[in-house]
XYZ file of C-alpha atoms in Angstrom:
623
model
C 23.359 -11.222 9.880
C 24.305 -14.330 12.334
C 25.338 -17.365 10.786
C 23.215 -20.273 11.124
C 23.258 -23.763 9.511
C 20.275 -24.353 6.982
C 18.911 -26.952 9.455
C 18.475 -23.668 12.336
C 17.530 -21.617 9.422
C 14.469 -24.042 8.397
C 13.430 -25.072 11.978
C 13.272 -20.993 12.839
C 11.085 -20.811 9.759
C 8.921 -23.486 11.029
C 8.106 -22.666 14.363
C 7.184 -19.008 13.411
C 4.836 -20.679 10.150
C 3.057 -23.148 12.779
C 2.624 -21.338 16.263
C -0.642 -22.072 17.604
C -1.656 -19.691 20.488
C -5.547 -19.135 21.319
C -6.988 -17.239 18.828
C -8.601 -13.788 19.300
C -8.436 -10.223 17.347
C -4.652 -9.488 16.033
C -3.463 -7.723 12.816
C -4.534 -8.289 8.951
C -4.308 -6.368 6.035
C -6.812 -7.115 2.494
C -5.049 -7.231 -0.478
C -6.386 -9.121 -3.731
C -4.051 -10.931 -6.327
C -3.770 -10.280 -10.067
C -7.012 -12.622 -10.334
C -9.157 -11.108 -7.995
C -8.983 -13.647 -5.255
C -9.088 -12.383 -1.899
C -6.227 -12.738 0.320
C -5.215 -12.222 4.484
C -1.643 -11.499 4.598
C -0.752 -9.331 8.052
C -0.135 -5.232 7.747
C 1.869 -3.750 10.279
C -0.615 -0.783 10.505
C -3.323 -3.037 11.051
C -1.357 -4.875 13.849
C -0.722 -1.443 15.472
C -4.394 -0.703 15.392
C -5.386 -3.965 17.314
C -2.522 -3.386 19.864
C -3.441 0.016 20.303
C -7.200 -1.321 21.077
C -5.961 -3.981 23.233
C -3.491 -1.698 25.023
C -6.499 1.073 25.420
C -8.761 -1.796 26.860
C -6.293 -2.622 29.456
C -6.006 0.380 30.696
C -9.646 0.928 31.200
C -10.307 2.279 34.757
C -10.639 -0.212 37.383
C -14.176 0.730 37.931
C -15.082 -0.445 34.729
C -13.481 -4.197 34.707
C -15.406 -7.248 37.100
C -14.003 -10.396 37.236
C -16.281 -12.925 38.773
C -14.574 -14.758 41.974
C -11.741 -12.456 42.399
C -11.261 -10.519 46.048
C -8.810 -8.747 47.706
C -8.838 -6.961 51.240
C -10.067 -3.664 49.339
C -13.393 -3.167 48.012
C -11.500 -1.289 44.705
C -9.623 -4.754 44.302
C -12.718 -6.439 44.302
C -13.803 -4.632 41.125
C -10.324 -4.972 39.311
C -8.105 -7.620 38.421
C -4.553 -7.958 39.070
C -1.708 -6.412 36.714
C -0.983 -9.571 35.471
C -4.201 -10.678 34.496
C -4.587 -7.731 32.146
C -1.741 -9.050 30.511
C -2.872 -9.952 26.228
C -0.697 -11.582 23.631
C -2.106 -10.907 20.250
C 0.155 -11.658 17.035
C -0.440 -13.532 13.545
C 1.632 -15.702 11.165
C 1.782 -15.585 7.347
C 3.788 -18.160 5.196
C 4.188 -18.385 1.489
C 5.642 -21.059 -0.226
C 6.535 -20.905 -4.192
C 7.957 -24.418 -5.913
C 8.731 -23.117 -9.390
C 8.547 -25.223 -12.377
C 10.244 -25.032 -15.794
C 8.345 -23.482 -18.107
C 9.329 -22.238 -21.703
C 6.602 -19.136 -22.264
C 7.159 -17.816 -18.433
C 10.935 -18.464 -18.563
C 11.059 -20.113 -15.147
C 14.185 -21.363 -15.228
C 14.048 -22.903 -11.287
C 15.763 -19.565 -9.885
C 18.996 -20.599 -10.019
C 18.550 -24.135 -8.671
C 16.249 -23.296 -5.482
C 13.359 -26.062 -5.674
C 10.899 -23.852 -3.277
C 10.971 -20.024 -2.515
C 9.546 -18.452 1.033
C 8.422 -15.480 2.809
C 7.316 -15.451 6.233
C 6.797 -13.286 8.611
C 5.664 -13.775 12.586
C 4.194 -10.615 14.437
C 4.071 -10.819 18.383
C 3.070 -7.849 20.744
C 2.289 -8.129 24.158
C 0.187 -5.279 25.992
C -0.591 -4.520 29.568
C -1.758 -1.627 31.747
C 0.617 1.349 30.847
C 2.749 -0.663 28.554
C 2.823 -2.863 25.238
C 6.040 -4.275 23.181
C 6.381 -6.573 20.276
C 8.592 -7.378 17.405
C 8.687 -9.350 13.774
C 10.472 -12.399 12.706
C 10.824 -12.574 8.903
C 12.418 -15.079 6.874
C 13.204 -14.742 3.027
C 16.385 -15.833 2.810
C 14.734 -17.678 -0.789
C 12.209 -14.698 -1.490
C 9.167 -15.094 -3.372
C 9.692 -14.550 -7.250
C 8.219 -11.243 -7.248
C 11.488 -10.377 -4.842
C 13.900 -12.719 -5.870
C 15.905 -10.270 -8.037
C 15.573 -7.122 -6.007
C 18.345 -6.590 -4.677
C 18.906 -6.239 -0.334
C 15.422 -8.166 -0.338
C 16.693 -11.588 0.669
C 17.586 -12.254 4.253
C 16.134 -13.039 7.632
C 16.385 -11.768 11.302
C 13.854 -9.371 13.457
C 14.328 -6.406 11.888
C 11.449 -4.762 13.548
C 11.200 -4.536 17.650
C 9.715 -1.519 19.673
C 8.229 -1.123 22.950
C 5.883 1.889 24.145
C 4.811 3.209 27.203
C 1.027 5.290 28.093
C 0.333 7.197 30.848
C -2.976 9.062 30.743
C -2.003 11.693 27.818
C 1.660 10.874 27.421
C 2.928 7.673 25.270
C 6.317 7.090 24.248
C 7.613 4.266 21.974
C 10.968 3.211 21.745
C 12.015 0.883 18.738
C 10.703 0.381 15.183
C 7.322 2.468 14.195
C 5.005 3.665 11.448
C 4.423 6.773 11.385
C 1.885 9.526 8.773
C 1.756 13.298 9.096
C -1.395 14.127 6.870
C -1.475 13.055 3.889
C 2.053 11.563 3.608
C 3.507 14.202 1.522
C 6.612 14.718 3.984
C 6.228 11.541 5.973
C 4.672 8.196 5.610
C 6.579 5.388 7.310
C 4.294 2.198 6.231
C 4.159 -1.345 5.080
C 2.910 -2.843 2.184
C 4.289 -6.713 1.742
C 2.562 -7.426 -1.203
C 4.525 -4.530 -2.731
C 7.795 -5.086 -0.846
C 8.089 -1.719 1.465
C 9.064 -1.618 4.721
C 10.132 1.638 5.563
C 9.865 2.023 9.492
C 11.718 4.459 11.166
C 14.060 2.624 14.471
C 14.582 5.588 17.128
C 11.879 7.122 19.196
C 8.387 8.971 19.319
C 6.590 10.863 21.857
C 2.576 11.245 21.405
C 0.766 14.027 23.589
C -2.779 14.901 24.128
C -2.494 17.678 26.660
C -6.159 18.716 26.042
C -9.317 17.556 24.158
C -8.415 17.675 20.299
C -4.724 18.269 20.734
C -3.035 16.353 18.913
C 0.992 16.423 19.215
C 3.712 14.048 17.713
C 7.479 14.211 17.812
C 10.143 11.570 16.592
C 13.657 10.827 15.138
C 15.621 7.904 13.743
C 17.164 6.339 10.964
C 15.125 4.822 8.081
C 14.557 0.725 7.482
C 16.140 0.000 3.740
C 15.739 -4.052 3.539
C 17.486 -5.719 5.806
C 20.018 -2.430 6.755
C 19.323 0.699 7.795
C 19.572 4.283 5.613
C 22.564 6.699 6.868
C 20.681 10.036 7.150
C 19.017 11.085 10.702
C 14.929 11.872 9.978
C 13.600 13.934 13.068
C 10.275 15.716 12.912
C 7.187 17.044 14.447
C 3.410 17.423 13.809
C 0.770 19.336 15.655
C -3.059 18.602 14.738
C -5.983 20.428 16.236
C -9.219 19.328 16.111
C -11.409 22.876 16.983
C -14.630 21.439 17.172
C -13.472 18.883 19.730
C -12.131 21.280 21.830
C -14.872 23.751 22.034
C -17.628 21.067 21.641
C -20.069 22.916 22.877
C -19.617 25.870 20.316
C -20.354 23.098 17.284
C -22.261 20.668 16.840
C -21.614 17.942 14.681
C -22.288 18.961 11.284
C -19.334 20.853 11.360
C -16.093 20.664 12.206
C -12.319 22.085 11.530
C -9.104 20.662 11.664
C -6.013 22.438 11.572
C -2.444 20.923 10.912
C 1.561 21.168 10.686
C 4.399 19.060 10.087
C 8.087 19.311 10.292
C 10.282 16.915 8.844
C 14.531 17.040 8.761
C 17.186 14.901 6.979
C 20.635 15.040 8.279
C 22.799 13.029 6.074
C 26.859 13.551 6.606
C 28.009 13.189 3.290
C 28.208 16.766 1.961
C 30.282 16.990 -1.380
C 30.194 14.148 -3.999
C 32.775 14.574 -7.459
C 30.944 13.860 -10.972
C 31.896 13.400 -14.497
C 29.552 15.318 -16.560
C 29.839 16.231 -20.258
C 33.506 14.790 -20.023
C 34.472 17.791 -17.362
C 34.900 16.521 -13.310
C 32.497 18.805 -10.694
C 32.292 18.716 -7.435
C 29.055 19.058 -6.150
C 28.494 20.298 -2.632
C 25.355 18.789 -0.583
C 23.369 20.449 1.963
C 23.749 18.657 4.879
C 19.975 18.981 6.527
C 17.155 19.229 4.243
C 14.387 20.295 6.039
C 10.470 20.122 4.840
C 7.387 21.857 6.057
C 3.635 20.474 5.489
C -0.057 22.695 6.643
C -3.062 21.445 6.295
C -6.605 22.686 6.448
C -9.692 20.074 7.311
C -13.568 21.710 6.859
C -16.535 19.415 7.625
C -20.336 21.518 6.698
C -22.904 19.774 6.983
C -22.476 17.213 3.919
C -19.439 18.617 2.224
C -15.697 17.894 3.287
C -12.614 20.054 2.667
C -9.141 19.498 2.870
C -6.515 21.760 1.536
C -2.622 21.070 2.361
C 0.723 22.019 0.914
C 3.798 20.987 1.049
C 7.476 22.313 0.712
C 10.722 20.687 0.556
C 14.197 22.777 0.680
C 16.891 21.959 -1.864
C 17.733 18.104 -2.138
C 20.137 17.210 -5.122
C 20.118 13.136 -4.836
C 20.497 10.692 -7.370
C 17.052 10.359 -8.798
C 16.584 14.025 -9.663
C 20.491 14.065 -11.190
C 21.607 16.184 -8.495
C 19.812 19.412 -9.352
C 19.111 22.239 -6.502
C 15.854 22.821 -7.124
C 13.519 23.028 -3.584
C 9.934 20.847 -4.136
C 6.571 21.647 -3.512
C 3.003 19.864 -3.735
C -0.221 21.645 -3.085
C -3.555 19.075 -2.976
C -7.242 20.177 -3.094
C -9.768 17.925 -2.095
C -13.818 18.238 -1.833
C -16.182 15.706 -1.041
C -19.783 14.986 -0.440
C -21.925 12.251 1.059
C -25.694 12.117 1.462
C -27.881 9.218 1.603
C -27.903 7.644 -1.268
C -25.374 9.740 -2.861
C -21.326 10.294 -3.066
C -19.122 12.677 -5.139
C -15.530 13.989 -4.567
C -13.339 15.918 -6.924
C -9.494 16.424 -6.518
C -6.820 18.588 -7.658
C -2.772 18.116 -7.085
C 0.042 19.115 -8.456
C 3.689 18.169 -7.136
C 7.200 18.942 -8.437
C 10.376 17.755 -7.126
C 8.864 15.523 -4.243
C 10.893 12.799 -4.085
C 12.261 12.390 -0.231
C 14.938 10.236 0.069
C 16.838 9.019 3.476
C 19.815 8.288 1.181
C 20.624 11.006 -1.655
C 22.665 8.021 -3.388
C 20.132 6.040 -3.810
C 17.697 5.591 -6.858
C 15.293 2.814 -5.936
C 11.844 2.580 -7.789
C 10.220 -0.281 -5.493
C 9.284 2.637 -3.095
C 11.906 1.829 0.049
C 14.155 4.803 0.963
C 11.274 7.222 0.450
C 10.383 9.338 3.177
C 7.259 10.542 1.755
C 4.170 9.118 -0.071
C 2.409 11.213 -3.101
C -0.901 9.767 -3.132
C -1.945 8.796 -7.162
C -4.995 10.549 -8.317
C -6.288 7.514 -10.137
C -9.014 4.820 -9.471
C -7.419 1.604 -8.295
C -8.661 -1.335 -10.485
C -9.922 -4.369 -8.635
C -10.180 -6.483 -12.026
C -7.479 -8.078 -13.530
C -7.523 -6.432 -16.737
C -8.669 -2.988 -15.345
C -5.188 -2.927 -13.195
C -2.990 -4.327 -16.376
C -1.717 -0.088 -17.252
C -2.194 0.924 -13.473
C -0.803 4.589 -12.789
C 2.363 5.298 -11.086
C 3.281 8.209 -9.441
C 6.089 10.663 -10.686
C 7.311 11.942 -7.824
C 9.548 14.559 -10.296
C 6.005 16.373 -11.022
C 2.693 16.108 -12.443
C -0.956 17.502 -12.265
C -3.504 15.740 -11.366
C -7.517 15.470 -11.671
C -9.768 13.032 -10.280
C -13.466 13.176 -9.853
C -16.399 10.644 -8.745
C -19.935 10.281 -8.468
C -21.609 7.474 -6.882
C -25.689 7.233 -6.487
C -28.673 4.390 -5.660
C -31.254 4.629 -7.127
C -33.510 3.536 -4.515
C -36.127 0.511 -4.533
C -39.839 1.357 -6.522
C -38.151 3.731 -9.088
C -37.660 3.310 -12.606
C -33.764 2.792 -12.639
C -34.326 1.080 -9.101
C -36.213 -1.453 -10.186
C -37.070 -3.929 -7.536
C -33.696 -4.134 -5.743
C -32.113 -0.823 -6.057
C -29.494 -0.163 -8.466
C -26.005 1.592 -7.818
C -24.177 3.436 -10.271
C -20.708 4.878 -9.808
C -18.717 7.238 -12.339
C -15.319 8.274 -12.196
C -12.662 9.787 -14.425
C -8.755 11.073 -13.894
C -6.328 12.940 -15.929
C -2.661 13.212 -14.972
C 0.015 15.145 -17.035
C 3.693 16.670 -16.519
C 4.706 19.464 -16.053
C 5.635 20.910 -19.364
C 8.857 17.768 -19.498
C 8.723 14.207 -20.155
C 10.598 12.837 -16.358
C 12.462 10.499 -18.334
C 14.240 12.394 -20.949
C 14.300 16.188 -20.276
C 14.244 15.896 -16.519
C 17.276 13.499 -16.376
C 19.099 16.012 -18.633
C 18.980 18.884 -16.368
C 22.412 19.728 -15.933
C 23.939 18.720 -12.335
C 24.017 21.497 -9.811
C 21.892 23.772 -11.938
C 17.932 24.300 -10.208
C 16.513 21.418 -12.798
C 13.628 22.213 -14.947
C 11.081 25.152 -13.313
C 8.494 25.691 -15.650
C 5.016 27.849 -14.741
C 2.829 27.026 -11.974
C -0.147 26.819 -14.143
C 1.297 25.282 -17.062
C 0.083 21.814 -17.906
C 2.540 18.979 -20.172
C 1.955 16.558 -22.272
C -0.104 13.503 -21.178
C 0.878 10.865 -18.639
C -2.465 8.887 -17.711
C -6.007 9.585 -18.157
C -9.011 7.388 -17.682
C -13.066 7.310 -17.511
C -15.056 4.433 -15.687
C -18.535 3.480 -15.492
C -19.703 1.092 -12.995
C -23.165 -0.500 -12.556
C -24.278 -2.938 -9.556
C -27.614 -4.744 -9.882
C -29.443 -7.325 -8.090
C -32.233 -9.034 -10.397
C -33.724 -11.455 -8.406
C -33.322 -12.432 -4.504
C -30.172 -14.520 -5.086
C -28.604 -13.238 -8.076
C -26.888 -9.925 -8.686
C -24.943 -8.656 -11.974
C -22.245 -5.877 -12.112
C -21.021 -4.365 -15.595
C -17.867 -2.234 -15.804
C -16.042 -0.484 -18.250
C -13.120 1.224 -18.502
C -11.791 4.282 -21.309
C -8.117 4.234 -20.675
C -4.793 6.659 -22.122
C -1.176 5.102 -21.109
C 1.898 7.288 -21.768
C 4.053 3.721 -21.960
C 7.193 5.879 -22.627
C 7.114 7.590 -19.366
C 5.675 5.402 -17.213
C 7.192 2.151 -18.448
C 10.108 3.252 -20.662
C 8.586 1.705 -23.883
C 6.474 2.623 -26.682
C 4.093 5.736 -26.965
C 0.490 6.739 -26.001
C -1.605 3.821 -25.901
C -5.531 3.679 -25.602
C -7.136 0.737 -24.074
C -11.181 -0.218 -23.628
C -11.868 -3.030 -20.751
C -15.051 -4.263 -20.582
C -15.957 -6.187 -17.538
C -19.361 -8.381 -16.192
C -19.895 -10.244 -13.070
C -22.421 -11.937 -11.830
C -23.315 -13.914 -8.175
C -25.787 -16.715 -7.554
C -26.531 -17.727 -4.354
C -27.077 -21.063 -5.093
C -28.344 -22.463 -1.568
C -27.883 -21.268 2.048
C -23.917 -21.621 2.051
C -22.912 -21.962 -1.223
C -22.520 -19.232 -3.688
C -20.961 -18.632 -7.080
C -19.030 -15.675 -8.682
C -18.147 -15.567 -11.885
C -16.224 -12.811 -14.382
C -16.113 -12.024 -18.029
C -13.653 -9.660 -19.147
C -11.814 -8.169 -22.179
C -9.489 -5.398 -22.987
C -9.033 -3.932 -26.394
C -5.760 -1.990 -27.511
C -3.817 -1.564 -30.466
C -1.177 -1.132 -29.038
C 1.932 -2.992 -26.496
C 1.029 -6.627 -26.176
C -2.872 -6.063 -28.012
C -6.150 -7.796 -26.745
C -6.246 -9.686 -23.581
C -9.928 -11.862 -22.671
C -9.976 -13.327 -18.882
C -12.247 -15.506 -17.081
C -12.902 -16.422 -13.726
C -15.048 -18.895 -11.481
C -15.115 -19.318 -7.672
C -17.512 -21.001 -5.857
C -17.745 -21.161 -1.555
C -18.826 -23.436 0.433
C -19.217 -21.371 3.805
C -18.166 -20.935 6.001
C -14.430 -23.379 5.252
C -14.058 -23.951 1.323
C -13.578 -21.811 -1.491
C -12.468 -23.017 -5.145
C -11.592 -20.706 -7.666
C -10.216 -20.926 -11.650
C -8.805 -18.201 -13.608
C -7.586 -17.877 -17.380
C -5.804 -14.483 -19.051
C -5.484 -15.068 -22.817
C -3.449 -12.662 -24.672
C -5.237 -13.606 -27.972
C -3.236 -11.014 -30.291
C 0.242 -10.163 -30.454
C 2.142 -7.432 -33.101
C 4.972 -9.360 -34.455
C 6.926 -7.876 -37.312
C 4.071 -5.220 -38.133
C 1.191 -7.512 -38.257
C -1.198 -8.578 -35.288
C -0.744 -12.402 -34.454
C -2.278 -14.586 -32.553
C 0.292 -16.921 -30.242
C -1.703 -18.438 -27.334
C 0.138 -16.902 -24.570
C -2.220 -18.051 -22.090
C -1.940 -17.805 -17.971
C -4.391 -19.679 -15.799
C -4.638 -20.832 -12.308
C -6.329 -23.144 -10.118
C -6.762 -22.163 -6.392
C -8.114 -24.269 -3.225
C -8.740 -21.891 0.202
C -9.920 -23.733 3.179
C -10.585 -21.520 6.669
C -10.903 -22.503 9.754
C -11.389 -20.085 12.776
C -8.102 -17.962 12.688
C -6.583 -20.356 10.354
C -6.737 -19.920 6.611
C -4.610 -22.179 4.042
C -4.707 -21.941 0.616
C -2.519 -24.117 -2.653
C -2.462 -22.763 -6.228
C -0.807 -23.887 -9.039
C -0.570 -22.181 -12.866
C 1.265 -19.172 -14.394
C 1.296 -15.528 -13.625
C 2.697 -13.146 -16.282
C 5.195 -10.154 -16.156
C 4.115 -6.942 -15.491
C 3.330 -4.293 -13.073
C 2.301 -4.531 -9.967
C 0.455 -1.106 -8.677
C -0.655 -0.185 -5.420
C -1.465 3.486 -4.078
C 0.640 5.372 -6.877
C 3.808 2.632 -6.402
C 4.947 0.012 -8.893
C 7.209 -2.623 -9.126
C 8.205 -4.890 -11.500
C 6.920 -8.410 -11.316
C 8.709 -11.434 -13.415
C 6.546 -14.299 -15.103
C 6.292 -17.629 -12.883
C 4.677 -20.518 -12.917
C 4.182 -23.186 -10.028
C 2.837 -24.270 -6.918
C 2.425 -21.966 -4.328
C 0.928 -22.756 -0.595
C -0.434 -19.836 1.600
C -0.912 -20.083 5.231
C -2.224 -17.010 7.606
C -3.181 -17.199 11.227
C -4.124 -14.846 13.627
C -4.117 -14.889 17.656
């Protein structure tokens, strides 16, 4: 990175926090913190959707676009406006401040001296008739604490710049890019701040749509790993065909089928690697292109939807699988159903072997360096105690079962009532594959094919779960939701601790409208284990003021403890007090209280979080 003096360093921060451009549609993402309170920090794959929709406007035929006073000598000219004036700048800036503050039961101990810790990150993408580029400033040179100790996270520059061109049926981007074939089981190139991935691919992709419901993609780079880039070459292809959008007039729309492949290659040079192993030295030798193949099968009749895909990776000896030879395979079943009124999917997958790396050397949990995504068959938790045991994925193999059943009961009936009620059911189970990852996996001998054990035979547990959900409005402005939640956690695999632990969450929450623009939202909850840390009771309050304030208190009490054999109580206790004020495209928000250690889950990926207490000041704004 360029040197700069911490006076460049802070005035660069600045001016990307505080730009103030007029404001219209530009990237956001929705995430929620550990308390439930709704957040705006910007997504790159949202960002890339409202380019794409900006870009797609400008390029609207000329036929179609009026601008009152303008004239040339031609009567088409009349109806159009000039290149320039199709010109749009859309973009957004989000800014987090942390001042940490001593504090004996989170062990903030200042983070080693720095009196205020920072992310931020400015998007910018400019789009015009047949062409749109952008890029990202980001600054965490002081990261957030949830980064601080990862290391590679801290730094700043624009590590992300691309510019693509679209003509008709042909668009080519040069740069940095996301990127998803399917379902993500050989490719998924995404980013996810609040989890710390980044993993955009800098080289170049070609889209085509040579006919109605062709859909064809090809691209090649090298991998983003922090602030550097990973030494293997990823190049790939997909091919998607839509059927019933091609021969339209042979379906109509309640039904449909999709058809798709992927292609996805690692080159990485390094091809032998020496290894002590049971005191004896080995060479291992490494393929030098591992290639991986994904086919898919979409199916829409009527009310029911299909999908069936596989995927297959060739042999990849890396790091995190202890350099065994084995190839890897994941096959996913999927069937859904939606009527009015009613909802209901069930889901089948099992993987083994999976993990896709764009450095073999590398063993990094946090998610970056993966090439692939393996979606996690479990329900994700929107309550604070419902996420506390979230599921991650083990990309080394597992089965998995999910299933869900939604229905209102409509207004009049007897479970209606007056307003309608909504219940919601769900349940997963998730096991190995005859080996505990941790232990018997990471003893299968180097250079040997690693643990292959039947197709159909199911291991011991990892994860299961049951929910029940129930949404009810009792009178015109008030509505009530309970929740609860039946709950197995394999601690030893997925957090390297303990045994199987059972949990029961029970959760209510109520609204009140209290007048026009003000409402309040409250939640009860509690979570009942013998096991780990014990009980934990939380509480929350938030009140709006539309359409500019919101005010919001939250408390996590961990009221029992096992010390020395017997359950204690010790008042480890975690609250926060939060202040949001929006205004247009502007939203700022200051919070101050503890957050404890744990895991933080999203889609199948954990990391790590310390405990921290302080003041923290959010600002997001979109253009």
């Amino acid at each position: 990175m360029k040197h700069l003096t911490d006076r460049h360093i802070m005035a660069a921060m600045l001016m990307a926090a505080f730009v103030a451009l007029p404001a219209s549609a530009a990237e956001t993402e929705a995430e929620s913190n550990a308390e439930g309170v709704a957040t705006a920090p910007v997504a790159a794959e949202a960002a890339s959707q409202a380019i794409a929709q900006a870009s797609s406007e400008a390029e609207s035929p000329a036929s179609q676009i009026s601008v009152d006073g303008y004239s040339t000598a031609s009567a088409q000219a009349e109806k159009a406006p000039s290149w320039w004036k199709q010109i749009r700048v859309n973009g957004a800036v989000q800014t987090e401040f942390h001042f940490p503050i001593k504090d004996d039961l989170t062990a903030d101990q200042g983070y080693a001296g720095k009196k205020v810790l920072n992310n931020t990150y400015f998007d910018l993408a400019i789009t015009a008739p047949y062409l749109s580029l952008g890029g990202r400033f980001e600054f965490a040179k002081w990261p957030l604490p949830a980064f601080y100790d990862t290391p590679g996270y801290a730094g700043w520059g624009v590590p992300y710049l691309w510019a693509t061109g679209r003509y008709k049926w042909f668009q080519l981007t040069a740069g940095d890019f996301y990127e998803q074939f399917g379902s993500g089981l050989i490719l998924r190139a995404y980013n996810e701040r609040n989890m710390g991935i980044d993993n955009s691919i800098r080289g170049g992709r070609l889209k085509l749509n040579p006919v109605s419901g062709l859909y064809l993609t090809a691209l090649g780079g090298t991998q983003r790993y922090y602030w550097h880039h990973n030494p293997a070459i990823i190049w790939g292809g997909d091919a998607e065909w839509s059927i019933d959008e091609t021969f339209s007039k042979a379906f109509n729309y309640n039904y449909g089928v999709n058809v798709g492949v992927s292609y996805v290659g690692k080159s990485q040079s390094q091809t032998n690697y020496y290894l002590w192993d049971a005191d004896e030295l080995m060479k291992l030798y490494f393929p030098e292109t591992v290639a991986a193949f994904d086919y898919r099968l979409k199916l829409r009749l009527k009310n029911v939807n299909i999908l069936a895909e596989g995927a297959y990776k060739s042999e990849d000896p890396c790091a995190y699988n202890n350099f065994t030879y084995g190839n890897g395979h994941a096959e996913l079943l999927t069937v859904s159903y939606a009527k009015k009124g009613t909802s209901a999917f069930v889901q089948a997958k099992r993987s083994q072997n999976m993990r896709f790396l764009s450095d073999r050397m590398q063993n990094d949990l946090q998610g970056n360096g993966n090439i692939n995504h393996l979606p996690a068959f479990s329900m994700t938790q929107t309550y604070t105690l419902a996420a506390l045991y979230s599921y991650a994925t083990q990309s080394d193999g597992e089965w998995a079962f999910q299933a869900e059943i939604g229905h209102l009961f409509p207004r009049g009936t007897a479970l209606g009532g007056k307003y309608g009620t909504n219940v919601r059911v769900s349940a997963s189970y998730i096991s190995g594959l005859g080996h505990m990852p941790s232990v018997a996996y990471q003893k299968a001998a180097p250079g040997s094919d690693g643990y292959r054990p039947a197709y159909w035979q199911i291991g011991s547990l990892y994860y299961a779960d049951a929910n029940v959900e129930i949404k009810k409005k009792l009178t015109k402005d008030f509505s009530l939701s309970l929740f609860y939640l039946f709950q197995k956690f394999n601690l030893y695999v997925l957090q390297g601790h303990g045994g199987m632990m059972t949990t029961n969450v029970a959760v209510v929450e109520g609204q009140w409208k209290m007048a026009k623009k003000v409402q309040l939202r409250w939640e009860l909850q509690y979570l009942a284990t013998k096991a780990d840390e014990g009980d934990w009771m939380g509480a929350l309050v938030e009140i709006s003021f539309a359409p500019h304030w919101m005010v919001t208190l939250t408390d996590t009490y961990n009221n029992s403890r096992k010390v020395d054999g017997a359950w204690l109580s010790d008042r480890k206790n975690y609250y926060k007090a939060m202040v949001t004020y929006t205004y247009k495209a502007n939203r700022f928000s200051l919070s101050y209280g503890r957050t404890r250690s744990g895991y933080d889950c999203s889609g199948g990926v954990c990391r790590l979080v310390p405990a921290t207490n302080g003041l923290s000041l959010t600002y997001n704004y979109t253009f």
